[in-house]
Amino acid sequence: MIRLIGYFFGIGTVMALIAAAGAALYVVSISKDLPDYEVLAKYEPPVMTRVHASDGQLMAEFARERRLYLPIQAVPDRVKAAFISAEDKNFYQHPGVDISGLFRAVLTNIQNYGTRRPVGASTITQQVAKNFLLSNDQTIGRKVKEAILSFRIEQAYSKDRILELYLNEIFFGLNSYGIAGAALTYFNKSVNELTVAEAAYLAALPKGPSNYHPFRQPERAIERRNWVIDRMAENGYVTAEEATEAKAEPLGVTPRHTGNYLFASEYFSEEVRRQIIAKYGENALYEGGLSVRTTLDPKLQVMARKALQHGLFKYDEARGYRGAYRTISTNGDWGIPLSEIKAFSDVPEWQLAVVLEVTPQQATIGLQPDRETSGKVVSERKQGTIDAADAKWALKLLIDGKRSSAKSLEGVLNVGDVVFVEKKEGSNDAFQLRQVPKIAGGAVAMDPHTGRVLAMVGGFSFAESEFNRATQAMRQPGSSFKPFVYSAALDNGYTPASVVLDGPISIDQGGSLGIWAPKNYGGKFAGPSTLRYGIEQSRNLMTVRLAQDMGMKLVAEYAERFGIYDKMLPVLAMALGSGETTVLRMVTGYSIIANGGRKITPSMIDRIQDRYGKTVFKHDERKCENCTATEWKDQPEPDLIDDRDQVLDPMTAYQITSMMEGVVQRGTATILKSLNRPIAGKTGTTNDEKDAWFIGFTPDLVFGLYLGYDTPSPMGHGFTGSGLAAPVFKEFAEAALQGQRSVDFRVPEGMTVIPIDRKTGMRASPDGPNVIMEAFKPGTGPADTYSVIGMDTFSEGSPVEVQSPNVNRAIQGGGGGLF
């Protein structure tokens, strides 16, 4: 018997040795093909890029995987405890594989064979090995590789490093990766703000985010969360009382919306997104973890948006009411079909409403109800009213392009009409009727000293149209281009007192182009007039004669210097702004004038840092050799070296600025005089009033805009730069400059101020009539003899009479044109 036992023992030993040898050979063979675990040391996961305003407020996030990398030192102990309790309670004790946990899992699976899904025993280290280095194949070979790699990873890295890799890599659902991204996505909190209940719920998600979805599977989510809380209490991470309190809390998930976070910044953020892609590529934007500090001033942005929108509303409402936005049935629960119509997310002042009842004096409306994230309509049905007085503008109808009028609200609104409304200030249930404007426009505010774009509005609503009319719309600037023509003249021998004939002119363009005979807006002529008068009153004929006298090649050179055009066609019509450009380019050109002629590069980005905090781009390229001194040794203060090109003579810049101040004081933008501060600017209106422009500036702020249809078409007679665009500038300037002291434009040293006759351009007595103080460069001054530029091109037989240097003129004529 003993011999038999010994016999079987020997056979068993041999077979065990053979099995061990076979297992060893299997492990050796598998180990040859194992991936290199040392790549974990260079782990750089895809991380979202975050875009911030100039004051640090978060504007937008861009990512394929919503992840923020968080060092383990920044993860609170309660969050670590939640994940360790949920996934691997012996994490800090085992060598990579939890042997006791493995045996428990085997026994449990044997007991539950055929009745329940098998349970696993993967440690956090094994999950790191699988997620980073292996596939998700459910094979024995993959599990063996996972175990081998886990042992090796434990030998190479600390427990904290392994936990850091795990917490930053795992998927939590809702497109969020990593604990920091999940905390923001689910609770809109940073990780260190998470409660025990919130940390436990996040720790429950990696097993199956869809199984514990907070809205689709709320009961299962709470059950799993509470299980994690019980494990935390069992492992001594929280007390029984804390666990009871945590389990009594609701899930409290408040999903964070994606995209833009700062009000009114959508157009700006999208332009920044395009610029980053152009500079660094899509992968850098969506995976590089860049930190972008933009130039946006949130307060100015809101002001610019409000002013432009009011300008659009003013014009659109003057044209008339075009009818309902949509129509629905009001039979039954009107809230359900109304909730399915998408409102503009970036116009929170407006609400969608359906007309429920109409009388001649008042309409009863039902307001659009709210929806949960799941899509379920949840809010109560609220109603309000629109009084006839708050929809008076809509009595003028423009339905399908046909004009008519209504006598009361019954002729404007019908039951079932879906309309936009805005709550009246100081009221809870009284609303004003609103209409989405068909006219569009763009606006830009800029710091003229640096080129930093402080505000940008690309249209009425980004949700309605993502087309950015401030940077993408190519429009004719009309007479707002004239300051660049006059700048070229002042830089090349002319003075503000130079006299040019404002009279009819005909130009043979050659070939089939025929004769071009430009006109002044309004059709009248002023005869011989100073350059100052020409720009103040926006005289087209004077501008054409001036450009003809200089030569259009010179004008084109200056336009390209200012960045208005890349390559300008040197034809006379371009002197009146017939070439297409953008608002951003025009505002940049005016900023060069405002800053004394220094070249600037417009920028929407101040600084970009990579995921490690290293600055990879900054807009300010000024040199400062001693700015990096580590200590004070009585050295002089460092100087910032500004080596930007001088596009325009500083004295010329002041002269044209002074002339554009005259536009506000005596010319086409006198609506701005009431601002009672130094403002220079220029109106612009294109042929047939298709676009209305105004660009103006103070010594430290430039703001420009245009209004017009996306497909250029006449806006109607009288809708000009002075009547439509200048009021928008006024509203913005009133808000932006409120509380700021008035600052005069800076006069360069060496200029001489001489009193001249405003009409003749000749020297005059300081106290005489029509006298203005004009600035002249050294060696220049008012003419001693009266001469008129352009008399040689004056059409014979035109009714112009020049009697004396005092220019008692009688000019008549007709026509239209730009101004």
PDB file of C-alpha atoms in Angstrom, residues 226-319:
ATOM      1  CA  ASN A 226     -24.699  53.028  -2.233  1.00  0.00           C
ATOM      2  CA  TRP A 227     -22.827  49.732  -2.624  1.00  0.00           C
ATOM      3  CA  VAL A 228     -19.603  51.716  -3.064  1.00  0.00           C
ATOM      4  CA  ILE A 229     -20.411  53.837  -0.001  1.00  0.00           C
ATOM      5  CA  ASP A 230     -20.935  50.630   2.044  1.00  0.00           C
ATOM      6  CA  ARG A 231     -17.541  49.327   0.914  1.00  0.00           C
ATOM      7  CA  MET A 232     -15.951  52.659   1.924  1.00  0.00           C
ATOM      8  CA  ALA A 233     -17.467  52.300   5.393  1.00  0.00           C
ATOM      9  CA  GLU A 234     -16.461  48.611   5.575  1.00  0.00           C
ATOM     10  CA  ASN A 235     -12.867  49.523   4.718  1.00  0.00           C
ATOM     11  CA  GLY A 236     -12.790  52.307   7.311  1.00  0.00           C
ATOM     12  CA  TYR A 237     -12.639  55.276   4.936  1.00  0.00           C
ATOM     13  CA  VAL A 238     -15.897  56.821   6.215  1.00  0.00           C
ATOM     14  CA  THR A 239     -17.876  56.368   9.411  1.00  0.00           C
ATOM     15  CA  ALA A 240     -21.235  54.633   9.549  1.00  0.00           C
ATOM     16  CA  GLU A 241     -22.929  57.994  10.110  1.00  0.00           C
ATOM     17  CA  GLU A 242     -21.211  59.541   7.108  1.00  0.00           C
ATOM     18  CA  ALA A 243     -22.186  56.551   4.987  1.00  0.00           C
ATOM     19  CA  THR A 244     -25.832  56.810   6.067  1.00  0.00           C
ATOM     20  CA  GLU A 245     -25.940  60.527   5.246  1.00  0.00           C
ATOM     21  CA  ALA A 246     -24.261  59.969   1.878  1.00  0.00           C
ATOM     22  CA  LYS A 247     -26.695  57.200   0.878  1.00  0.00           C
ATOM     23  CA  ALA A 248     -29.634  59.467   1.708  1.00  0.00           C
ATOM     24  CA  GLU A 249     -28.524  62.063  -0.850  1.00  0.00           C
ATOM     25  CA  PRO A 250     -29.986  62.123  -4.367  1.00  0.00           C
ATOM     26  CA  LEU A 251     -27.613  61.571  -7.280  1.00  0.00           C
ATOM     27  CA  GLY A 252     -27.556  65.322  -7.863  1.00  0.00           C
ATOM     28  CA  VAL A 253     -26.115  65.012 -11.364  1.00  0.00           C
ATOM     29  CA  THR A 254     -26.182  68.326 -13.231  1.00  0.00           C
ATOM     30  CA  PRO A 255     -24.535  67.666 -16.596  1.00  0.00           C
ATOM     31  CA  ARG A 256     -22.281  70.419 -17.762  1.00  0.00           C
ATOM     32  CA  HIS A 257     -23.096  71.675 -21.231  1.00  0.00           C
ATOM     33  CA  THR A 258     -20.348  71.509 -23.812  1.00  0.00           C
ATOM     34  CA  GLY A 259     -19.118  74.245 -26.143  1.00  0.00           C
ATOM     35  CA  ASN A 260     -19.168  77.832 -24.919  1.00  0.00           C
ATOM     36  CA  TYR A 261     -19.445  78.859 -21.283  1.00  0.00           C
ATOM     37  CA  LEU A 262     -19.088  82.641 -21.471  1.00  0.00           C
ATOM     38  CA  PHE A 263     -22.126  84.586 -22.588  1.00  0.00           C
ATOM     39  CA  ALA A 264     -21.972  86.180 -26.042  1.00  0.00           C
ATOM     40  CA  SER A 265     -18.531  84.740 -26.853  1.00  0.00           C
ATOM     41  CA  GLU A 266     -19.521  82.111 -29.434  1.00  0.00           C
ATOM     42  CA  TYR A 267     -18.280  83.929 -32.540  1.00  0.00           C
ATOM     43  CA  PHE A 268     -15.026  84.823 -30.794  1.00  0.00           C
ATOM     44  CA  SER A 269     -14.439  81.249 -29.581  1.00  0.00           C
ATOM     45  CA  GLU A 270     -15.091  79.802 -33.018  1.00  0.00           C
ATOM     46  CA  GLU A 271     -12.618  82.199 -34.620  1.00  0.00           C
ATOM     47  CA  VAL A 272     -10.003  81.203 -32.015  1.00  0.00           C
ATOM     48  CA  ARG A 273     -10.714  77.537 -32.748  1.00  0.00           C
ATOM     49  CA  ARG A 274     -10.072  78.086 -36.458  1.00  0.00           C
ATOM     50  CA  GLN A 275      -6.856  79.974 -35.765  1.00  0.00           C
ATOM     51  CA  ILE A 276      -5.461  77.251 -33.495  1.00  0.00           C
ATOM     52  CA  ILE A 277      -6.226  74.568 -36.078  1.00  0.00           C
ATOM     53  CA  ALA A 278      -4.514  76.660 -38.743  1.00  0.00           C
ATOM     54  CA  LYS A 279      -1.477  77.177 -36.516  1.00  0.00           C
ATOM     55  CA  TYR A 280      -1.070  73.782 -34.834  1.00  0.00           C
ATOM     56  CA  GLY A 281      -3.520  71.325 -36.419  1.00  0.00           C
ATOM     57  CA  GLU A 282      -6.657  69.562 -35.195  1.00  0.00           C
ATOM     58  CA  ASN A 283      -4.862  67.067 -32.953  1.00  0.00           C
ATOM     59  CA  ALA A 284      -3.226  69.844 -30.966  1.00  0.00           C
ATOM     60  CA  LEU A 285      -6.608  71.491 -30.448  1.00  0.00           C
ATOM     61  CA  TYR A 286      -8.661  68.431 -29.553  1.00  0.00           C
ATOM     62  CA  GLU A 287      -5.995  66.335 -27.810  1.00  0.00           C
ATOM     63  CA  GLY A 288      -3.112  68.651 -26.909  1.00  0.00           C
ATOM     64  CA  GLY A 289      -4.387  70.064 -23.632  1.00  0.00           C
ATOM     65  CA  LEU A 290      -3.589  73.655 -24.634  1.00  0.00           C
ATOM     66  CA  SER A 291      -4.411  76.535 -22.346  1.00  0.00           C
ATOM     67  CA  VAL A 292      -5.389  79.540 -24.453  1.00  0.00           C
ATOM     68  CA  ARG A 293      -5.677  83.037 -23.009  1.00  0.00           C
ATOM     69  CA  THR A 294      -7.589  85.237 -25.456  1.00  0.00           C
ATOM     70  CA  THR A 295      -7.869  89.006 -25.740  1.00  0.00           C
ATOM     71  CA  LEU A 296     -11.639  89.055 -25.185  1.00  0.00           C
ATOM     72  CA  ASP A 297     -12.978  91.605 -22.707  1.00  0.00           C
ATOM     73  CA  PRO A 298     -16.264  90.029 -21.511  1.00  0.00           C
ATOM     74  CA  LYS A 299     -17.845  93.354 -20.555  1.00  0.00           C
ATOM     75  CA  LEU A 300     -17.060  95.014 -23.882  1.00  0.00           C
ATOM     76  CA  GLN A 301     -18.245  91.889 -25.683  1.00  0.00           C
ATOM     77  CA  VAL A 302     -21.688  92.120 -24.095  1.00  0.00           C
ATOM     78  CA  MET A 303     -21.852  95.840 -24.909  1.00  0.00           C
ATOM     79  CA  ALA A 304     -20.886  95.274 -28.544  1.00  0.00           C
ATOM     80  CA  ARG A 305     -23.422  92.470 -28.938  1.00  0.00           C
ATOM     81  CA  LYS A 306     -26.201  94.555 -27.426  1.00  0.00           C
ATOM     82  CA  ALA A 307     -25.443  97.619 -29.562  1.00  0.00           C
ATOM     83  CA  LEU A 308     -25.263  95.649 -32.824  1.00  0.00           C
ATOM     84  CA  GLN A 309     -28.434  93.708 -32.053  1.00  0.00           C
ATOM     85  CA  HIS A 310     -30.319  96.921 -31.292  1.00  0.00           C
ATOM     86  CA  GLY A 311     -29.190  98.309 -34.643  1.00  0.00           C
ATOM     87  CA  LEU A 312     -30.443  95.190 -36.413  1.00  0.00           C
ATOM     88  CA  PHE A 313     -33.772  95.320 -34.559  1.00  0.00           C
ATOM     89  CA  LYS A 314     -34.253  99.020 -35.300  1.00  0.00           C
ATOM     90  CA  TYR A 315     -33.888  98.521 -39.027  1.00  0.00           C
ATOM     91  CA  ASP A 316     -35.799  95.233 -39.185  1.00  0.00           C
ATOM     92  CA  GLU A 317     -38.794  96.464 -37.201  1.00  0.00           C
ATOM     93  CA  ALA A 318     -38.948  99.612 -39.347  1.00  0.00           C
ATOM     94  CA  ARG A 319     -39.365  97.358 -42.396  1.00  0.00           C
TER      95      ARG A 319
END
